[in-house]
């Protein structure tokens, strides 16, 4: 199956605990090496037992490549997220500076290009990648990325990857060597020319393989951009760039310009609270440690600020964040509420995420509720008509943040949309029930997919049983911001604004 078509690619292992009988997993969803023994590079099988000899081949593996392999294997074996597991691996291995940067490039680059790499590996191996055992498959992906997309000399990429395979799947070293040498026969453009359909005959399919996105996502982006394939191409290119790290400096606690000077960054282009970081580990910054700032994409800041800026009739002291975890927007709104003598109720259904919200809003006028936001009107702490401003940062496919979570593009599939959009409509309906007449609701998703944006908003408003008007969201964003469209909703884009692809609709209840 072509990984760029709709649906989960056949090359991706089934979710842990759900073996499909074809990808080398046992009944616990664990990868196996060529002898049926699942191992990581630290020589342990997946039950934690030491499965390597004292003189393991692991010692020949470059540590940066080892870290990248372990992160990639965790993503595919455990459904982990690279942005969570890689920092822990780097810390555990004591990697810093250039080694950590190289490991990060290899990890994220391999995960971004995964679908196209799998097509190339399958062609070179003359077999489907789902017939290659997971440890060997992940090592080949890492090697193919180095050969095709880095300055690492081909012979060094082949040699280092064969060493890696020798450590994780000793019986597959000859096979891996042959496949990698086959991949070196062409450069990246040559492989795309062989494997991708011609642009004139199938532009979506061509862009999918050329720019490492599933076909259904390319089609969704194109539709959201009005069918402009040139702009779609620019978006796909931007999606494959390492994303910048943005800080949100909390209002009333610090000044963005001063924080930018202190950390060697730059003030944001649009949000008055944004700081662009030059790199490094933001969690180690004093401003983040002491609660004066938190890590948050500038687009997320802008949509939260739009809610705070929208005019309301009458009182303006009761605010509600209906889907608050993990707490970034609640932290910004809570800081604004403190300046405006308002109080924020932050709702998060998952208890562990509610705990993160509690930590994020410490010292602010915020009450955190670990409950389902759809209980508005049935929970005395969530009374119908009880709030002046309501934010619905709805669970979504996350297609707007593929720069930050590259593995998500290969995990998501069209069948994810129906349950998500149903939940989005229910949450927005609850928000419209929670807001009082004259108050406003901001509906936000980190996805540009029209089903999750315009369709969800229109349907939820129609079914809500209350009267609402759309508020033009464009004036609620900074003056002079380009590319905001015709309104009343706004779609932010990585290639236009340097932010995640955040969607914003603002609705005022009129009855």
JSON list of N, CA and C in Angstrom, two decimals, residues 323-397:
[
{"chain": "A", "resi": 323, "resn": "UNK", "atom": "N", "xyz": [-11.55, 23.28, 27.14]},
{"chain": "A", "resi": 323, "resn": "UNK", "atom": "CA", "xyz": [-10.65, 22.15, 26.83]},
{"chain": "A", "resi": 323, "resn": "UNK", "atom": "C", "xyz": [-9.24, 22.61, 27.15]},
{"chain": "A", "resi": 324, "resn": "UNK", "atom": "N", "xyz": [-8.89, 22.71, 28.42]},
{"chain": "A", "resi": 324, "resn": "UNK", "atom": "CA", "xyz": [-7.75, 23.51, 28.84]},
{"chain": "A", "resi": 324, "resn": "UNK", "atom": "C", "xyz": [-6.40, 22.80, 28.78]},
{"chain": "A", "resi": 325, "resn": "UNK", "atom": "N", "xyz": [-6.37, 21.47, 28.80]},
{"chain": "A", "resi": 325, "resn": "UNK", "atom": "CA", "xyz": [-5.08, 20.78, 28.84]},
{"chain": "A", "resi": 325, "resn": "UNK", "atom": "C", "xyz": [-4.27, 20.98, 27.58]},
{"chain": "A", "resi": 326, "resn": "UNK", "atom": "N", "xyz": [-2.94, 21.09, 27.71]},
{"chain": "A", "resi": 326, "resn": "UNK", "atom": "CA", "xyz": [-2.14, 21.00, 28.94]},
{"chain": "A", "resi": 326, "resn": "UNK", "atom": "C", "xyz": [-1.95, 22.33, 29.67]},
{"chain": "A", "resi": 327, "resn": "UNK", "atom": "N", "xyz": [-2.57, 23.42, 29.19]},
{"chain": "A", "resi": 327, "resn": "UNK", "atom": "CA", "xyz": [-2.59, 24.63, 29.99]},
{"chain": "A", "resi": 327, "resn": "UNK", "atom": "C", "xyz": [-1.94, 25.86, 29.39]},
{"chain": "A", "resi": 328, "resn": "UNK", "atom": "N", "xyz": [-1.46, 25.80, 28.15]},
{"chain": "A", "resi": 328, "resn": "UNK", "atom": "CA", "xyz": [-0.81, 26.97, 27.56]},
{"chain": "A", "resi": 328, "resn": "UNK", "atom": "C", "xyz": [-1.74, 28.15, 27.41]},
{"chain": "A", "resi": 329, "resn": "UNK", "atom": "N", "xyz": [-2.89, 27.94, 26.80]},
{"chain": "A", "resi": 329, "resn": "UNK", "atom": "CA", "xyz": [-3.84, 29.04, 26.61]},
{"chain": "A", "resi": 329, "resn": "UNK", "atom": "C", "xyz": [-4.45, 29.46, 27.94]},
{"chain": "A", "resi": 330, "resn": "UNK", "atom": "N", "xyz": [-4.68, 28.50, 28.84]},
{"chain": "A", "resi": 330, "resn": "UNK", "atom": "CA", "xyz": [-5.19, 28.84, 30.18]},
{"chain": "A", "resi": 330, "resn": "UNK", "atom": "C", "xyz": [-4.19, 29.72, 30.92]},
{"chain": "A", "resi": 331, "resn": "UNK", "atom": "N", "xyz": [-2.89, 29.45, 30.74]},
{"chain": "A", "resi": 331, "resn": "UNK", "atom": "CA", "xyz": [-1.88, 30.28, 31.38]},
{"chain": "A", "resi": 331, "resn": "UNK", "atom": "C", "xyz": [-1.90, 31.71, 30.88]},
{"chain": "A", "resi": 332, "resn": "UNK", "atom": "N", "xyz": [-2.08, 31.88, 29.58]},
{"chain": "A", "resi": 332, "resn": "UNK", "atom": "CA", "xyz": [-2.15, 33.23, 29.02]},
{"chain": "A", "resi": 332, "resn": "UNK", "atom": "C", "xyz": [-3.44, 33.92, 29.44]},
{"chain": "A", "resi": 333, "resn": "UNK", "atom": "N", "xyz": [-4.57, 33.22, 29.33]},
{"chain": "A", "resi": 333, "resn": "UNK", "atom": "CA", "xyz": [-5.85, 33.83, 29.71]},
{"chain": "A", "resi": 333, "resn": "UNK", "atom": "C", "xyz": [-5.90, 34.13, 31.20]},
{"chain": "A", "resi": 334, "resn": "UNK", "atom": "N", "xyz": [-5.32, 33.23, 32.01]},
{"chain": "A", "resi": 334, "resn": "UNK", "atom": "CA", "xyz": [-5.31, 33.46, 33.44]},
{"chain": "A", "resi": 334, "resn": "UNK", "atom": "C", "xyz": [-4.52, 34.70, 33.81]},
{"chain": "A", "resi": 335, "resn": "UNK", "atom": "N", "xyz": [-3.39, 34.94, 33.13]},
{"chain": "A", "resi": 335, "resn": "UNK", "atom": "CA", "xyz": [-2.60, 36.14, 33.39]},
{"chain": "A", "resi": 335, "resn": "UNK", "atom": "C", "xyz": [-3.36, 37.39, 32.97]},
{"chain": "A", "resi": 336, "resn": "UNK", "atom": "N", "xyz": [-4.08, 37.32, 31.85]},
{"chain": "A", "resi": 336, "resn": "UNK", "atom": "CA", "xyz": [-4.90, 38.46, 31.42]},
{"chain": "A", "resi": 336, "resn": "UNK", "atom": "C", "xyz": [-6.06, 38.68, 32.39]},
{"chain": "A", "resi": 337, "resn": "UNK", "atom": "N", "xyz": [-6.66, 37.59, 32.85]},
{"chain": "A", "resi": 337, "resn": "UNK", "atom": "CA", "xyz": [-7.78, 37.71, 33.79]},
{"chain": "A", "resi": 337, "resn": "UNK", "atom": "C", "xyz": [-7.33, 38.41, 35.07]},
{"chain": "A", "resi": 338, "resn": "UNK", "atom": "N", "xyz": [-6.13, 38.12, 35.52]},
{"chain": "A", "resi": 338, "resn": "UNK", "atom": "CA", "xyz": [-5.62, 38.76, 36.74]},
{"chain": "A", "resi": 338, "resn": "UNK", "atom": "C", "xyz": [-5.52, 40.26, 36.57]},
{"chain": "A", "resi": 339, "resn": "UNK", "atom": "N", "xyz": [-5.21, 40.73, 35.37]},
{"chain": "A", "resi": 339, "resn": "UNK", "atom": "CA", "xyz": [-5.09, 42.16, 35.11]},
{"chain": "A", "resi": 339, "resn": "UNK", "atom": "C", "xyz": [-6.45, 42.83, 34.96]},
{"chain": "A", "resi": 340, "resn": "UNK", "atom": "N", "xyz": [-7.47, 42.04, 34.67]},
{"chain": "A", "resi": 340, "resn": "UNK", "atom": "CA", "xyz": [-8.78, 42.62, 34.36]},
{"chain": "A", "resi": 340, "resn": "UNK", "atom": "C", "xyz": [-9.84, 42.26, 35.41]},
{"chain": "A", "resi": 341, "resn": "UNK", "atom": "N", "xyz": [-9.40, 41.81, 36.56]},
{"chain": "A", "resi": 341, "resn": "UNK", "atom": "CA", "xyz": [-10.31, 41.47, 37.65]},
{"chain": "A", "resi": 341, "resn": "UNK", "atom": "C", "xyz": [-11.36, 40.45, 37.22]},
{"chain": "A", "resi": 342, "resn": "UNK", "atom": "N", "xyz": [-10.91, 39.49, 36.41]},
{"chain": "A", "resi": 342, "resn": "UNK", "atom": "CA", "xyz": [-11.78, 38.42, 35.94]},
{"chain": "A", "resi": 342, "resn": "UNK", "atom": "C", "xyz": [-11.32, 37.10, 36.55]},
{"chain": "A", "resi": 343, "resn": "UNK", "atom": "N", "xyz": [-12.13, 36.06, 36.37]},
{"chain": "A", "resi": 343, "resn": "UNK", "atom": "CA", "xyz": [-11.80, 34.73, 36.88]},
{"chain": "A", "resi": 343, "resn": "UNK", "atom": "C", "xyz": [-12.01, 33.71, 35.77]},
{"chain": "A", "resi": 344, "resn": "UNK", "atom": "N", "xyz": [-11.05, 32.83, 35.60]},
{"chain": "A", "resi": 344, "resn": "UNK", "atom": "CA", "xyz": [-11.11, 31.80, 34.57]},
{"chain": "A", "resi": 344, "resn": "UNK", "atom": "C", "xyz": [-11.41, 30.45, 35.18]},
{"chain": "A", "resi": 345, "resn": "UNK", "atom": "N", "xyz": [-12.37, 29.75, 34.61]},
{"chain": "A", "resi": 345, "resn": "UNK", "atom": "CA", "xyz": [-12.60, 28.35, 34.94]},
{"chain": "A", "resi": 345, "resn": "UNK", "atom": "C", "xyz": [-12.01, 27.52, 33.82]},
{"chain": "A", "resi": 346, "resn": "UNK", "atom": "N", "xyz": [-11.08, 26.63, 34.16]},
{"chain": "A", "resi": 346, "resn": "UNK", "atom": "CA", "xyz": [-10.37, 25.82, 33.17]},
{"chain": "A", "resi": 346, "resn": "UNK", "atom": "C", "xyz": [-10.80, 24.37, 33.33]},
{"chain": "A", "resi": 347, "resn": "UNK", "atom": "N", "xyz": [-11.35, 23.80, 32.26]},
{"chain": "A", "resi": 347, "resn": "UNK", "atom": "CA", "xyz": [-11.91, 22.45, 32.30]},
{"chain": "A", "resi": 347, "resn": "UNK", "atom": "C", "xyz": [-11.02, 21.51, 31.50]},
{"chain": "A", "resi": 348, "resn": "UNK", "atom": "N", "xyz": [-10.70, 20.37, 32.06]},
{"chain": "A", "resi": 348, "resn": "UNK", "atom": "CA", "xyz": [-9.93, 19.35, 31.36]},
{"chain": "A", "resi": 348, "resn": "UNK", "atom": "C", "xyz": [-10.40, 17.98, 31.83]},
{"chain": "A", "resi": 349, "resn": "UNK", "atom": "N", "xyz": [-10.82, 17.13, 30.89]},
{"chain": "A", "resi": 349, "resn": "UNK", "atom": "CA", "xyz": [-11.44, 15.87, 31.25]},
{"chain": "A", "resi": 349, "resn": "UNK", "atom": "C", "xyz": [-10.43, 14.84, 31.75]},
{"chain": "A", "resi": 350, "resn": "UNK", "atom": "N", "xyz": [-9.18, 14.87, 31.23]},
{"chain": "A", "resi": 350, "resn": "UNK", "atom": "CA", "xyz": [-8.17, 13.90, 31.65]},
{"chain": "A", "resi": 350, "resn": "UNK", "atom": "C", "xyz": [-7.47, 14.40, 32.91]},
{"chain": "A", "resi": 351, "resn": "UNK", "atom": "N", "xyz": [-7.45, 13.58, 33.95]},
{"chain": "A", "resi": 351, "resn": "UNK", "atom": "CA", "xyz": [-6.92, 14.04, 35.23]},
{"chain": "A", "resi": 351, "resn": "UNK", "atom": "C", "xyz": [-5.45, 14.41, 35.16]},
{"chain": "A", "resi": 352, "resn": "UNK", "atom": "N", "xyz": [-4.64, 13.64, 34.40]},
{"chain": "A", "resi": 352, "resn": "UNK", "atom": "CA", "xyz": [-3.22, 13.97, 34.35]},
{"chain": "A", "resi": 352, "resn": "UNK", "atom": "C", "xyz": [-3.00, 15.28, 33.61]},
{"chain": "A", "resi": 353, "resn": "UNK", "atom": "N", "xyz": [-3.84, 15.58, 32.61]},
{"chain": "A", "resi": 353, "resn": "UNK", "atom": "CA", "xyz": [-3.72, 16.86, 31.91]},
{"chain": "A", "resi": 353, "resn": "UNK", "atom": "C", "xyz": [-4.28, 17.99, 32.77]},
{"chain": "A", "resi": 354, "resn": "UNK", "atom": "N", "xyz": [-5.30, 17.71, 33.56]},
{"chain": "A", "resi": 354, "resn": "UNK", "atom": "CA", "xyz": [-5.82, 18.72, 34.49]},
{"chain": "A", "resi": 354, "resn": "UNK", "atom": "C", "xyz": [-4.74, 19.10, 35.51]},
{"chain": "A", "resi": 355, "resn": "UNK", "atom": "N", "xyz": [-3.92, 18.11, 35.90]},
{"chain": "A", "resi": 355, "resn": "UNK", "atom": "CA", "xyz": [-2.82, 18.41, 36.82]},
{"chain": "A", "resi": 355, "resn": "UNK", "atom": "C", "xyz": [-1.80, 19.34, 36.16]},
{"chain": "A", "resi": 356, "resn": "UNK", "atom": "N", "xyz": [-1.57, 19.16, 34.86]},
{"chain": "A", "resi": 356, "resn": "UNK", "atom": "CA", "xyz": [-0.67, 20.06, 34.14]},
{"chain": "A", "resi": 356, "resn": "UNK", "atom": "C", "xyz": [-1.24, 21.47, 34.08]},
{"chain": "A", "resi": 357, "resn": "UNK", "atom": "N", "xyz": [-2.57, 21.57, 33.89]},
{"chain": "A", "resi": 357, "resn": "UNK", "atom": "CA", "xyz": [-3.21, 22.89, 33.88]},
{"chain": "A", "resi": 357, "resn": "UNK", "atom": "C", "xyz": [-3.05, 23.56, 35.24]},
{"chain": "A", "resi": 358, "resn": "UNK", "atom": "N", "xyz": [-3.26, 22.81, 36.30]},
{"chain": "A", "resi": 358, "resn": "UNK", "atom": "CA", "xyz": [-3.11, 23.36, 37.65]},
{"chain": "A", "resi": 358, "resn": "UNK", "atom": "C", "xyz": [-1.72, 23.93, 37.85]},
{"chain": "A", "resi": 359, "resn": "UNK", "atom": "N", "xyz": [-0.73, 23.19, 37.38]},
{"chain": "A", "resi": 359, "resn": "UNK", "atom": "CA", "xyz": [0.65, 23.67, 37.49]},
{"chain": "A", "resi": 359, "resn": "UNK", "atom": "C", "xyz": [0.87, 24.92, 36.65]},
{"chain": "A", "resi": 360, "resn": "UNK", "atom": "N", "xyz": [0.26, 24.97, 35.46]},
{"chain": "A", "resi": 360, "resn": "UNK", "atom": "CA", "xyz": [0.48, 26.09, 34.54]},
{"chain": "A", "resi": 360, "resn": "UNK", "atom": "C", "xyz": [-0.15, 27.39, 35.04]},
{"chain": "A", "resi": 361, "resn": "UNK", "atom": "N", "xyz": [-1.21, 27.31, 35.85]},
{"chain": "A", "resi": 361, "resn": "UNK", "atom": "CA", "xyz": [-1.94, 28.52, 36.25]},
{"chain": "A", "resi": 361, "resn": "UNK", "atom": "C", "xyz": [-1.74, 28.85, 37.73]},
{"chain": "A", "resi": 362, "resn": "UNK", "atom": "N", "xyz": [-0.70, 28.25, 38.32]},
{"chain": "A", "resi": 362, "resn": "UNK", "atom": "CA", "xyz": [-0.45, 28.51, 39.74]},
{"chain": "A", "resi": 362, "resn": "UNK", "atom": "C", "xyz": [-0.28, 30.01, 39.99]},
{"chain": "A", "resi": 363, "resn": "UNK", "atom": "N", "xyz": [-0.99, 30.51, 41.00]},
{"chain": "A", "resi": 363, "resn": "UNK", "atom": "CA", "xyz": [-0.91, 31.91, 41.36]},
{"chain": "A", "resi": 363, "resn": "UNK", "atom": "C", "xyz": [-1.82, 32.82, 40.56]},
{"chain": "A", "resi": 364, "resn": "UNK", "atom": "N", "xyz": [-2.65, 32.24, 39.72]},
{"chain": "A", "resi": 364, "resn": "UNK", "atom": "CA", "xyz": [-3.56, 33.04, 38.89]},
{"chain": "A", "resi": 364, "resn": "UNK", "atom": "C", "xyz": [-5.01, 32.83, 39.35]},
{"chain": "A", "resi": 365, "resn": "UNK", "atom": "N", "xyz": [-5.91, 33.76, 38.99]},
{"chain": "A", "resi": 365, "resn": "UNK", "atom": "CA", "xyz": [-7.32, 33.60, 39.37]},
{"chain": "A", "resi": 365, "resn": "UNK", "atom": "C", "xyz": [-8.01, 32.57, 38.49]},
{"chain": "A", "resi": 366, "resn": "UNK", "atom": "N", "xyz": [-7.66, 31.31, 38.68]},
{"chain": "A", "resi": 366, "resn": "UNK", "atom": "CA", "xyz": [-8.14, 30.22, 37.83]},
{"chain": "A", "resi": 366, "resn": "UNK", "atom": "C", "xyz": [-8.58, 29.06, 38.71]},
{"chain": "A", "resi": 367, "resn": "UNK", "atom": "N", "xyz": [-9.74, 28.51, 38.41]},
{"chain": "A", "resi": 367, "resn": "UNK", "atom": "CA", "xyz": [-10.22, 27.28, 39.01]},
{"chain": "A", "resi": 367, "resn": "UNK", "atom": "C", "xyz": [-10.14, 26.18, 37.97]},
{"chain": "A", "resi": 368, "resn": "UNK", "atom": "N", "xyz": [-9.49, 25.08, 38.31]},
{"chain": "A", "resi": 368, "resn": "UNK", "atom": "CA", "xyz": [-9.33, 23.96, 37.38]},
{"chain": "A", "resi": 368, "resn": "UNK", "atom": "C", "xyz": [-10.30, 22.86, 37.76]},
{"chain": "A", "resi": 369, "resn": "UNK", "atom": "N", "xyz": [-11.08, 22.41, 36.78]},
{"chain": "A", "resi": 369, "resn": "UNK", "atom": "CA", "xyz": [-12.05, 21.32, 36.98]},
{"chain": "A", "resi": 369, "resn": "UNK", "atom": "C", "xyz": [-11.65, 20.13, 36.13]},
{"chain": "A", "resi": 370, "resn": "UNK", "atom": "N", "xyz": [-11.50, 18.97, 36.77]},
{"chain": "A", "resi": 370, "resn": "UNK", "atom": "CA", "xyz": [-11.22, 17.73, 36.03]},
{"chain": "A", "resi": 370, "resn": "UNK", "atom": "C", "xyz": [-12.55, 17.08, 35.69]},
{"chain": "A", "resi": 371, "resn": "UNK", "atom": "N", "xyz": [-13.15, 17.55, 34.61]},
{"chain": "A", "resi": 371, "resn": "UNK", "atom": "CA", "xyz": [-14.47, 17.06, 34.22]},
{"chain": "A", "resi": 371, "resn": "UNK", "atom": "C", "xyz": [-14.64, 17.21, 32.72]},
{"chain": "A", "resi": 372, "resn": "UNK", "atom": "N", "xyz": [-15.74, 16.69, 32.22]},
{"chain": "A", "resi": 372, "resn": "UNK", "atom": "CA", "xyz": [-16.05, 16.76, 30.80]},
{"chain": "A", "resi": 372, "resn": "UNK", "atom": "C", "xyz": [-16.76, 18.07, 30.50]},
{"chain": "A", "resi": 373, "resn": "UNK", "atom": "N", "xyz": [-16.22, 18.84, 29.56]},
{"chain": "A", "resi": 373, "resn": "UNK", "atom": "CA", "xyz": [-16.81, 20.13, 29.23]},
{"chain": "A", "resi": 373, "resn": "UNK", "atom": "C", "xyz": [-18.22, 20.04, 28.68]},
{"chain": "A", "resi": 374, "resn": "UNK", "atom": "N", "xyz": [-18.61, 18.86, 28.25]},
{"chain": "A", "resi": 374, "resn": "UNK", "atom": "CA", "xyz": [-19.97, 18.70, 27.70]},
{"chain": "A", "resi": 374, "resn": "UNK", "atom": "C", "xyz": [-21.03, 18.61, 28.78]},
{"chain": "A", "resi": 375, "resn": "UNK", "atom": "N", "xyz": [-20.63, 18.72, 30.06]},
{"chain": "A", "resi": 375, "resn": "UNK", "atom": "CA", "xyz": [-21.59, 18.66, 31.16]},
{"chain": "A", "resi": 375, "resn": "UNK", "atom": "C", "xyz": [-22.15, 20.04, 31.50]},
{"chain": "A", "resi": 376, "resn": "UNK", "atom": "N", "xyz": [-21.92, 21.02, 30.66]},
{"chain": "A", "resi": 376, "resn": "UNK", "atom": "CA", "xyz": [-22.49, 22.36, 30.90]},
{"chain": "A", "resi": 376, "resn": "UNK", "atom": "C", "xyz": [-24.00, 22.25, 31.08]},
{"chain": "A", "resi": 377, "resn": "UNK", "atom": "N", "xyz": [-24.49, 22.90, 32.12]},
{"chain": "A", "resi": 377, "resn": "UNK", "atom": "CA", "xyz": [-25.92, 22.87, 32.42]},
{"chain": "A", "resi": 377, "resn": "UNK", "atom": "C", "xyz": [-26.31, 21.73, 33.34]},
{"chain": "A", "resi": 378, "resn": "UNK", "atom": "N", "xyz": [-25.42, 20.74, 33.47]},
{"chain": "A", "resi": 378, "resn": "UNK", "atom": "CA", "xyz": [-25.69, 19.62, 34.40]},
{"chain": "A", "resi": 378, "resn": "UNK", "atom": "C", "xyz": [-24.72, 19.62, 35.57]},
{"chain": "A", "resi": 379, "resn": "UNK", "atom": "N", "xyz": [-23.68, 20.42, 35.47]},
{"chain": "A", "resi": 379, "resn": "UNK", "atom": "CA", "xyz": [-22.69, 20.57, 36.54]},
{"chain": "A", "resi": 379, "resn": "UNK", "atom": "C", "xyz": [-22.86, 21.95, 37.13]},
{"chain": "A", "resi": 380, "resn": "UNK", "atom": "N", "xyz": [-23.03, 22.03, 38.45]},
{"chain": "A", "resi": 380, "resn": "UNK", "atom": "CA", "xyz": [-23.28, 23.33, 39.06]},
{"chain": "A", "resi": 380, "resn": "UNK", "atom": "C", "xyz": [-22.10, 24.30, 38.90]},
{"chain": "A", "resi": 381, "resn": "UNK", "atom": "N", "xyz": [-20.92, 23.77, 38.65]},
{"chain": "A", "resi": 381, "resn": "UNK", "atom": "CA", "xyz": [-19.77, 24.63, 38.43]},
{"chain": "A", "resi": 381, "resn": "UNK", "atom": "C", "xyz": [-19.68, 25.10, 36.97]},
{"chain": "A", "resi": 382, "resn": "UNK", "atom": "N", "xyz": [-20.55, 24.53, 36.11]},
{"chain": "A", "resi": 382, "resn": "UNK", "atom": "CA", "xyz": [-20.61, 24.91, 34.70]},
{"chain": "A", "resi": 382, "resn": "UNK", "atom": "C", "xyz": [-22.04, 25.26, 34.34]},
{"chain": "A", "resi": 383, "resn": "UNK", "atom": "N", "xyz": [-22.56, 26.34, 34.90]},
{"chain": "A", "resi": 383, "resn": "UNK", "atom": "CA", "xyz": [-23.97, 26.67, 34.67]},
{"chain": "A", "resi": 383, "resn": "UNK", "atom": "C", "xyz": [-24.22, 27.16, 33.25]},
{"chain": "A", "resi": 384, "resn": "UNK", "atom": "N", "xyz": [-25.37, 26.82, 32.72]},
{"chain": "A", "resi": 384, "resn": "UNK", "atom": "CA", "xyz": [-25.77, 27.35, 31.41]},
{"chain": "A", "resi": 384, "resn": "UNK", "atom": "C", "xyz": [-25.90, 28.86, 31.50]},
{"chain": "A", "resi": 385, "resn": "UNK", "atom": "N", "xyz": [-25.37, 29.55, 30.50]},
{"chain": "A", "resi": 385, "resn": "UNK", "atom": "CA", "xyz": [-25.43, 31.01, 30.49]},
{"chain": "A", "resi": 385, "resn": "UNK", "atom": "C", "xyz": [-24.60, 31.66, 31.57]},
{"chain": "A", "resi": 386, "resn": "UNK", "atom": "N", "xyz": [-23.63, 30.96, 32.12]},
{"chain": "A", "resi": 386, "resn": "UNK", "atom": "CA", "xyz": [-22.90, 31.47, 33.27]},
{"chain": "A", "resi": 386, "resn": "UNK", "atom": "C", "xyz": [-21.59, 32.16, 32.96]},
{"chain": "A", "resi": 387, "resn": "UNK", "atom": "N", "xyz": [-21.24, 32.32, 31.68]},
{"chain": "A", "resi": 387, "resn": "UNK", "atom": "CA", "xyz": [-19.91, 32.84, 31.36]},
{"chain": "A", "resi": 387, "resn": "UNK", "atom": "C", "xyz": [-19.98, 33.94, 30.30]},
{"chain": "A", "resi": 388, "resn": "UNK", "atom": "N", "xyz": [-19.03, 34.86, 30.39]},
{"chain": "A", "resi": 388, "resn": "UNK", "atom": "CA", "xyz": [-18.98, 35.99, 29.47]},
{"chain": "A", "resi": 388, "resn": "UNK", "atom": "C", "xyz": [-18.11, 35.70, 28.25]},
{"chain": "A", "resi": 389, "resn": "UNK", "atom": "N", "xyz": [-17.04, 34.93, 28.44]},
{"chain": "A", "resi": 389, "resn": "UNK", "atom": "CA", "xyz": [-16.13, 34.54, 27.36]},
{"chain": "A", "resi": 389, "resn": "UNK", "atom": "C", "xyz": [-15.84, 33.05, 27.49]},
{"chain": "A", "resi": 390, "resn": "UNK", "atom": "N", "xyz": [-15.88, 32.35, 26.38]},
{"chain": "A", "resi": 390, "resn": "UNK", "atom": "CA", "xyz": [-15.63, 30.90, 26.40]},
{"chain": "A", "resi": 390, "resn": "UNK", "atom": "C", "xyz": [-14.66, 30.55, 25.26]},
{"chain": "A", "resi": 391, "resn": "UNK", "atom": "N", "xyz": [-13.64, 29.79, 25.60]},
{"chain": "A", "resi": 391, "resn": "UNK", "atom": "CA", "xyz": [-12.70, 29.27, 24.61]},
{"chain": "A", "resi": 391, "resn": "UNK", "atom": "C", "xyz": [-12.94, 27.77, 24.44]},
{"chain": "A", "resi": 392, "resn": "UNK", "atom": "N", "xyz": [-13.06, 27.34, 23.18]},
{"chain": "A", "resi": 392, "resn": "UNK", "atom": "CA", "xyz": [-13.12, 25.92, 22.84]},
{"chain": "A", "resi": 392, "resn": "UNK", "atom": "C", "xyz": [-11.91, 25.61, 21.96]},
{"chain": "A", "resi": 393, "resn": "UNK", "atom": "N", "xyz": [-10.85, 25.16, 22.60]},
{"chain": "A", "resi": 393, "resn": "UNK", "atom": "CA", "xyz": [-9.65, 24.73, 21.86]},
{"chain": "A", "resi": 393, "resn": "UNK", "atom": "C", "xyz": [-9.81, 23.23, 21.65]},
{"chain": "A", "resi": 394, "resn": "UNK", "atom": "N", "xyz": [-10.54, 22.86, 20.61]},
{"chain": "A", "resi": 394, "resn": "UNK", "atom": "CA", "xyz": [-11.09, 21.52, 20.49]},
{"chain": "A", "resi": 394, "resn": "UNK", "atom": "C", "xyz": [-10.04, 20.48, 20.12]},
{"chain": "A", "resi": 395, "resn": "UNK", "atom": "N", "xyz": [-10.17, 19.27, 20.64]},
{"chain": "A", "resi": 395, "resn": "UNK", "atom": "CA", "xyz": [-9.33, 18.16, 20.16]},
{"chain": "A", "resi": 395, "resn": "UNK", "atom": "C", "xyz": [-9.51, 18.02, 18.65]},
{"chain": "A", "resi": 396, "resn": "UNK", "atom": "N", "xyz": [-8.41, 17.79, 17.94]},
{"chain": "A", "resi": 396, "resn": "UNK", "atom": "CA", "xyz": [-8.47, 17.74, 16.48]},
{"chain": "A", "resi": 396, "resn": "UNK", "atom": "C", "xyz": [-7.37, 16.84, 15.95]},
{"chain": "A", "resi": 397, "resn": "UNK", "atom": "N", "xyz": [-7.27, 16.75, 14.65]},
{"chain": "A", "resi": 397, "resn": "UNK", "atom": "CA", "xyz": [-6.24, 15.91, 14.03]},
{"chain": "A", "resi": 397, "resn": "UNK", "atom": "C", "xyz": [-4.84, 16.45, 14.22]}
]
